[in-house]
Tab-separated table of C-alpha atoms in Angstrom:
chain	number	residue	atom	x	y	z
A	1	MET	CA	-46.533	-28.799	34.176
A	2	ARG	CA	-48.345	-30.120	31.108
A	3	VAL	CA	-51.413	-32.287	31.624
A	4	LEU	CA	-53.564	-34.407	29.302
A	5	ILE	CA	-57.232	-34.728	30.257
A	6	VAL	CA	-58.719	-37.967	28.867
A	7	GLU	CA	-62.470	-37.589	29.312
A	8	ASP	CA	-65.326	-38.468	26.936
A	9	GLU	CA	-67.881	-36.145	28.572
A	10	PRO	CA	-67.308	-32.863	26.680
A	11	PHE	CA	-68.684	-30.424	29.242
A	12	MET	CA	-66.651	-31.877	32.087
A	13	ALA	CA	-63.550	-32.058	29.913
A	14	GLN	CA	-63.820	-28.404	28.898
A	15	ALA	CA	-64.417	-27.323	32.491
A	16	LEU	CA	-61.292	-29.173	33.624
A	17	VAL	CA	-59.168	-27.770	30.797
A	18	ASN	CA	-60.342	-24.213	31.453
A	19	GLY	CA	-59.837	-24.559	35.200
A	20	LEU	CA	-56.308	-25.922	34.860
A	21	ARG	CA	-55.315	-23.196	32.426
A	22	ARG	CA	-56.480	-20.620	34.978
A	23	GLU	CA	-54.019	-22.306	37.357
A	24	ALA	CA	-51.212	-21.756	34.798
A	25	ILE	CA	-51.149	-25.474	33.966
A	26	ALA	CA	-50.940	-26.287	30.256
A	27	ALA	CA	-53.844	-28.671	29.614
A	28	ASP	CA	-54.865	-30.640	26.521
A	29	HIS	CA	-57.905	-32.837	25.962
A	30	ALA	CA	-58.372	-36.266	24.387
A	31	PRO	CA	-61.986	-37.498	24.002
A	32	ASP	CA	-61.205	-41.228	23.987
A	33	GLY	CA	-58.492	-43.784	24.613
A	34	ARG	CA	-57.218	-43.979	21.049
A	35	ALA	CA	-56.777	-40.204	20.798
A	36	ALA	CA	-55.052	-40.201	24.189
A	37	LEU	CA	-52.460	-42.759	23.091
A	38	GLU	CA	-51.766	-40.788	19.908
A	39	GLN	CA	-51.283	-37.526	21.803
A	40	ILE	CA	-49.014	-39.123	24.409
A	41	GLU	CA	-46.712	-40.239	21.578
A	42	CYS	CA	-46.575	-36.682	20.191
A	43	HIS	CA	-46.308	-34.543	23.333
A	44	ASP	CA	-44.273	-34.512	26.512
A	45	TYR	CA	-46.862	-34.778	29.312
A	46	ASP	CA	-46.105	-34.740	33.016
A	47	VAL	CA	-49.462	-36.123	34.187
A	48	VAL	CA	-52.398	-37.827	32.442
A	49	VAL	CA	-55.817	-37.413	34.088
A	50	LEU	CA	-57.499	-40.561	32.839
A	51	ASP	CA	-61.209	-41.393	32.954
A	52	ARG	CA	-61.337	-45.147	33.480
A	53	ASP	CA	-64.624	-45.752	31.629
A	54	LEU	CA	-63.697	-44.655	28.103
A	55	PRO	CA	-65.301	-45.657	24.809
A	56	GLY	CA	-63.173	-47.601	22.342
A	57	VAL	CA	-59.832	-48.255	24.018
A	58	HIS	CA	-60.728	-48.648	27.700
A	59	GLY	CA	-59.002	-46.538	30.332
A	60	ASP	CA	-57.412	-49.655	31.839
A	61	GLU	CA	-55.661	-50.405	28.549
A	62	VAL	CA	-54.561	-46.783	28.160
A	63	CYS	CA	-53.090	-46.878	31.667
A	64	ARG	CA	-51.278	-50.141	30.956
A	65	ARG	CA	-49.685	-48.748	27.778
A	66	ILE	CA	-48.602	-45.537	29.533
A	67	VAL	CA	-46.977	-47.512	32.328
A	68	GLU	CA	-45.187	-49.810	29.845
A	69	GLY	CA	-44.022	-47.174	27.392
A	70	HIS	CA	-43.850	-43.854	29.254
A	71	SER	CA	-42.575	-44.527	32.747
A	72	ALA	CA	-41.964	-40.842	33.511
A	73	VAL	CA	-45.632	-39.936	32.926
A	74	ARG	CA	-47.810	-40.016	36.042
A	75	VAL	CA	-51.411	-41.254	35.806
A	76	LEU	CA	-54.296	-39.906	37.877
A	77	MET	CA	-57.296	-42.159	37.270
A	78	LEU	CA	-60.888	-40.890	37.498
A	79	THR	CA	-64.034	-42.987	37.757
A	80	ALA	CA	-67.640	-42.668	38.827
A	81	ALA	CA	-67.256	-45.936	40.752
A	82	ALA	CA	-65.947	-45.399	44.274
A	83	SER	CA	-65.757	-48.945	45.638
A	84	LEU	CA	-62.568	-50.273	47.208
A	85	ASP	CA	-62.231	-52.903	44.462
A	86	ASP	CA	-62.295	-50.189	41.795
A	87	ARG	CA	-59.636	-48.131	43.557
A	88	VAL	CA	-57.396	-51.140	44.110
A	89	GLY	CA	-57.908	-52.301	40.525
A	90	GLY	CA	-56.848	-48.945	39.115
A	91	LEU	CA	-53.742	-48.774	41.274
A	92	ARG	CA	-52.767	-52.350	40.378
A	93	LEU	CA	-52.790	-51.329	36.714
A	94	GLY	CA	-50.044	-48.841	37.538
A	95	ALA	CA	-52.007	-45.649	38.132
A	96	ASP	CA	-50.194	-43.313	40.534
A	97	ASP	CA	-53.330	-41.895	42.126
A	98	TYR	CA	-57.080	-42.369	42.065
A	99	LEU	CA	-59.896	-39.832	42.386
A	100	PRO	CA	-63.585	-40.830	42.411
A	101	LYS	CA	-66.208	-38.642	40.754
A	102	PRO	CA	-67.581	-36.241	41.782
A	103	PHE	CA	-64.544	-34.434	43.190
A	104	ASP	CA	-63.603	-30.920	44.249
A	105	PHE	CA	-61.461	-29.082	41.716
A	106	PRO	CA	-58.929	-27.772	44.325
A	107	GLU	CA	-58.259	-31.374	45.350
A	108	LEU	CA	-57.542	-32.327	41.733
A	109	VAL	CA	-55.064	-29.429	41.416
A	110	ALA	CA	-53.344	-30.407	44.674
A	111	ARG	CA	-53.027	-34.030	43.547
A	112	LEU	CA	-51.593	-32.939	40.179
A	113	HIS	CA	-48.920	-30.863	41.910
A	114	ALA	CA	-48.100	-33.805	44.192
A	115	LEU	CA	-47.742	-36.153	41.206
A	116	HIS	CA	-45.607	-33.625	39.339
A	117	ARG	CA	-43.219	-33.431	42.279
A	118	ARG	CA	-42.881	-37.225	42.098
A	119	SER	CA	-42.219	-37.292	38.339
A	120	GLY	CA	-38.516	-36.593	38.722
A	121	ALA	CA	-36.090	-34.981	41.118
A	122	PRO	CA	-38.401	-32.952	43.345
A	123	PRO	CA	-37.971	-29.223	42.771
A	124	PRO	CA	-37.604	-26.955	45.771
A	125	PRO	CA	-40.928	-25.551	46.962
A	126	VAL	CA	-39.623	-22.055	46.207
A	127	LEU	CA	-37.256	-21.353	43.298
A	128	GLU	CA	-34.553	-18.709	43.689
A	129	TRP	CA	-32.099	-17.282	41.186
A	130	ALA	CA	-30.094	-14.023	41.198
A	131	GLY	CA	-32.513	-12.142	43.456
A	132	LEU	CA	-35.602	-13.709	41.884
A	133	ARG	CA	-37.934	-15.711	44.084
A	134	LEU	CA	-40.818	-17.758	42.644
A	135	ASP	CA	-43.364	-19.681	44.681
A	136	PRO	CA	-45.265	-21.965	42.263
A	137	PHE	CA	-47.948	-22.907	44.767
A	138	ARG	CA	-48.779	-19.390	45.926
A	139	ARG	CA	-48.373	-18.181	42.319
A	140	GLU	CA	-46.128	-15.342	43.485
A	141	ALA	CA	-42.873	-13.986	42.100
A	142	TYR	CA	-40.521	-11.335	43.482
A	143	ARG	CA	-37.299	-9.601	42.494
A	144	GLU	CA	-35.244	-8.304	45.396
A	145	GLY	CA	-38.444	-8.295	47.474
A	146	ARG	CA	-40.455	-6.418	44.807
A	147	TYR	CA	-43.675	-8.199	43.865
A	148	LEU	CA	-43.914	-8.966	40.145
A	149	ARG	CA	-47.388	-8.660	38.695
A	150	LEU	CA	-47.250	-11.331	36.004
A	151	THR	CA	-49.827	-12.835	33.658
A	152	ARG	CA	-50.338	-16.611	33.752
A	153	LYS	CA	-48.124	-17.125	30.693
A	154	GLU	CA	-45.381	-14.826	31.996
A	155	PHE	CA	-45.411	-16.717	35.293
A	156	ALA	CA	-45.269	-20.075	33.499
A	157	VAL	CA	-42.356	-18.944	31.297
A	158	LEU	CA	-40.456	-17.601	34.314
A	159	HIS	CA	-41.101	-20.889	36.134
A	160	VAL	CA	-39.534	-22.899	33.289
A	161	LEU	CA	-36.560	-20.535	33.009
A	162	MET	CA	-35.890	-20.544	36.745
A	163	GLY	CA	-36.092	-24.329	36.768
A	164	ALA	CA	-33.286	-24.368	34.180
A	165	GLN	CA	-31.044	-22.481	36.672
A	166	GLY	CA	-29.246	-20.421	34.031
A	167	GLY	CA	-29.440	-22.995	31.243
A	168	VAL	CA	-30.663	-22.018	27.803
A	169	VAL	CA	-34.311	-22.923	27.123
A	170	SER	CA	-35.470	-23.016	23.514
A	171	ALA	CA	-38.615	-21.281	22.299
A	172	GLU	CA	-39.943	-24.721	21.348
A	173	THR	CA	-39.524	-25.966	24.921
A	174	LEU	CA	-41.272	-22.884	26.310
A	175	LEU	CA	-44.122	-23.402	23.849
A	176	GLU	CA	-44.355	-27.067	24.888
A	177	LYS	CA	-44.303	-26.397	28.638
A	178	ALA	CA	-46.219	-23.123	29.001
A	179	TRP	CA	-48.817	-23.352	26.239
A	180	ASP	CA	-50.828	-26.325	24.926
A	181	GLN	CA	-51.531	-28.345	21.789
A	182	ASN	CA	-53.592	-25.545	20.243
A	183	ALA	CA	-50.600	-23.197	20.126
A	184	ASP	CA	-49.406	-22.417	16.615
A	185	PRO	CA	-45.758	-23.552	16.314
A	186	PHE	CA	-45.098	-20.439	14.203
A	187	THR	CA	-46.681	-18.088	16.713
A	188	GLN	CA	-44.834	-15.060	18.068
A	189	ALA	CA	-46.407	-15.645	21.495
A	190	VAL	CA	-43.163	-16.836	23.081
A	191	ARG	CA	-41.162	-13.865	21.806
A	192	VAL	CA	-43.831	-11.389	22.897
A	193	THR	CA	-44.237	-13.008	26.337
A	194	VAL	CA	-40.478	-13.055	26.913
A	195	SER	CA	-40.293	-9.402	25.897
A	196	THR	CA	-42.970	-8.296	28.372
A	197	LEU	CA	-41.509	-10.539	31.091
A	198	ARG	CA	-38.061	-8.985	30.552
A	199	ARG	CA	-39.562	-5.514	30.971
A	200	LYS	CA	-41.412	-6.492	34.158
A	201	LEU	CA	-38.279	-8.023	35.689
A	202	GLY	CA	-36.662	-4.591	35.460
A	203	GLN	CA	-33.031	-3.491	35.460
A	204	PRO	CA	-30.341	-4.659	35.431
A	205	SER	CA	-31.627	-7.138	32.890
A	206	LEU	CA	-31.662	-10.809	33.908
A	207	LEU	CA	-33.486	-12.373	30.962
A	208	HIS	CA	-31.238	-12.800	27.940
A	209	THR	CA	-31.522	-14.168	24.407
A	210	ARG	CA	-28.980	-16.503	22.844
A	211	THR	CA	-29.472	-16.126	19.117
A	212	GLY	CA	-30.563	-19.335	17.457
A	213	ALA	CA	-30.753	-21.221	20.764
A	214	GLY	CA	-33.292	-19.669	23.121
A	215	TYR	CA	-33.509	-17.749	26.366
A	216	TYR	CA	-31.779	-17.901	29.733
A	217	LEU	CA	-31.592	-16.138	33.079
A	218	GLY	CA	-28.239	-14.572	33.815
A	219	ARG	CA	-27.009	-12.866	36.927
A	220	SER	CA	-26.972	-9.131	37.515
A	221	ALA	CA	-23.564	-7.537	37.719
């Protein structure tokens, strides 16, 4: 999952970004409505966490433009106002969910996962492929019952690859889904992460490279 945090309060924004990255969720930050709209045009986000009271382009207008132009993107609206009228107003604009401030971080994470499941065909709660088993909510992965001790990035890469069910996933797609906007497009991070993940998966090898195309999970003989 890739999330955009639209929040003008820098300390809160950084806390949210750091917390989501610890949950293996790629998170970017936009400090105002105009920056948010620019980033949404450039990146493929699953969910936008949108502060309603933004300077410049108001959160209501940002929400309206997302709903009109990016129907696959889910919107979780935040606001310090907790009245019923505020909640109803946000939902009428097209927001998919509403969370008043202050809120508990675990609740935000749970709501993001719920919105992500609604963003397309719902994935199975546990992914399985050729003896691999990945539980995205427990953050656990196994091969033939053997627990795999993975870093956050290795887990995120494996999650994307297992979701492809044997299809080839490009390095660019992995960078888009498992990293964030600060990742250097010329970085070797994807290659290095895939290499260490391949080693941790063990033998016979399941993680393969298709030269010039990307990576895919095969089946053991």
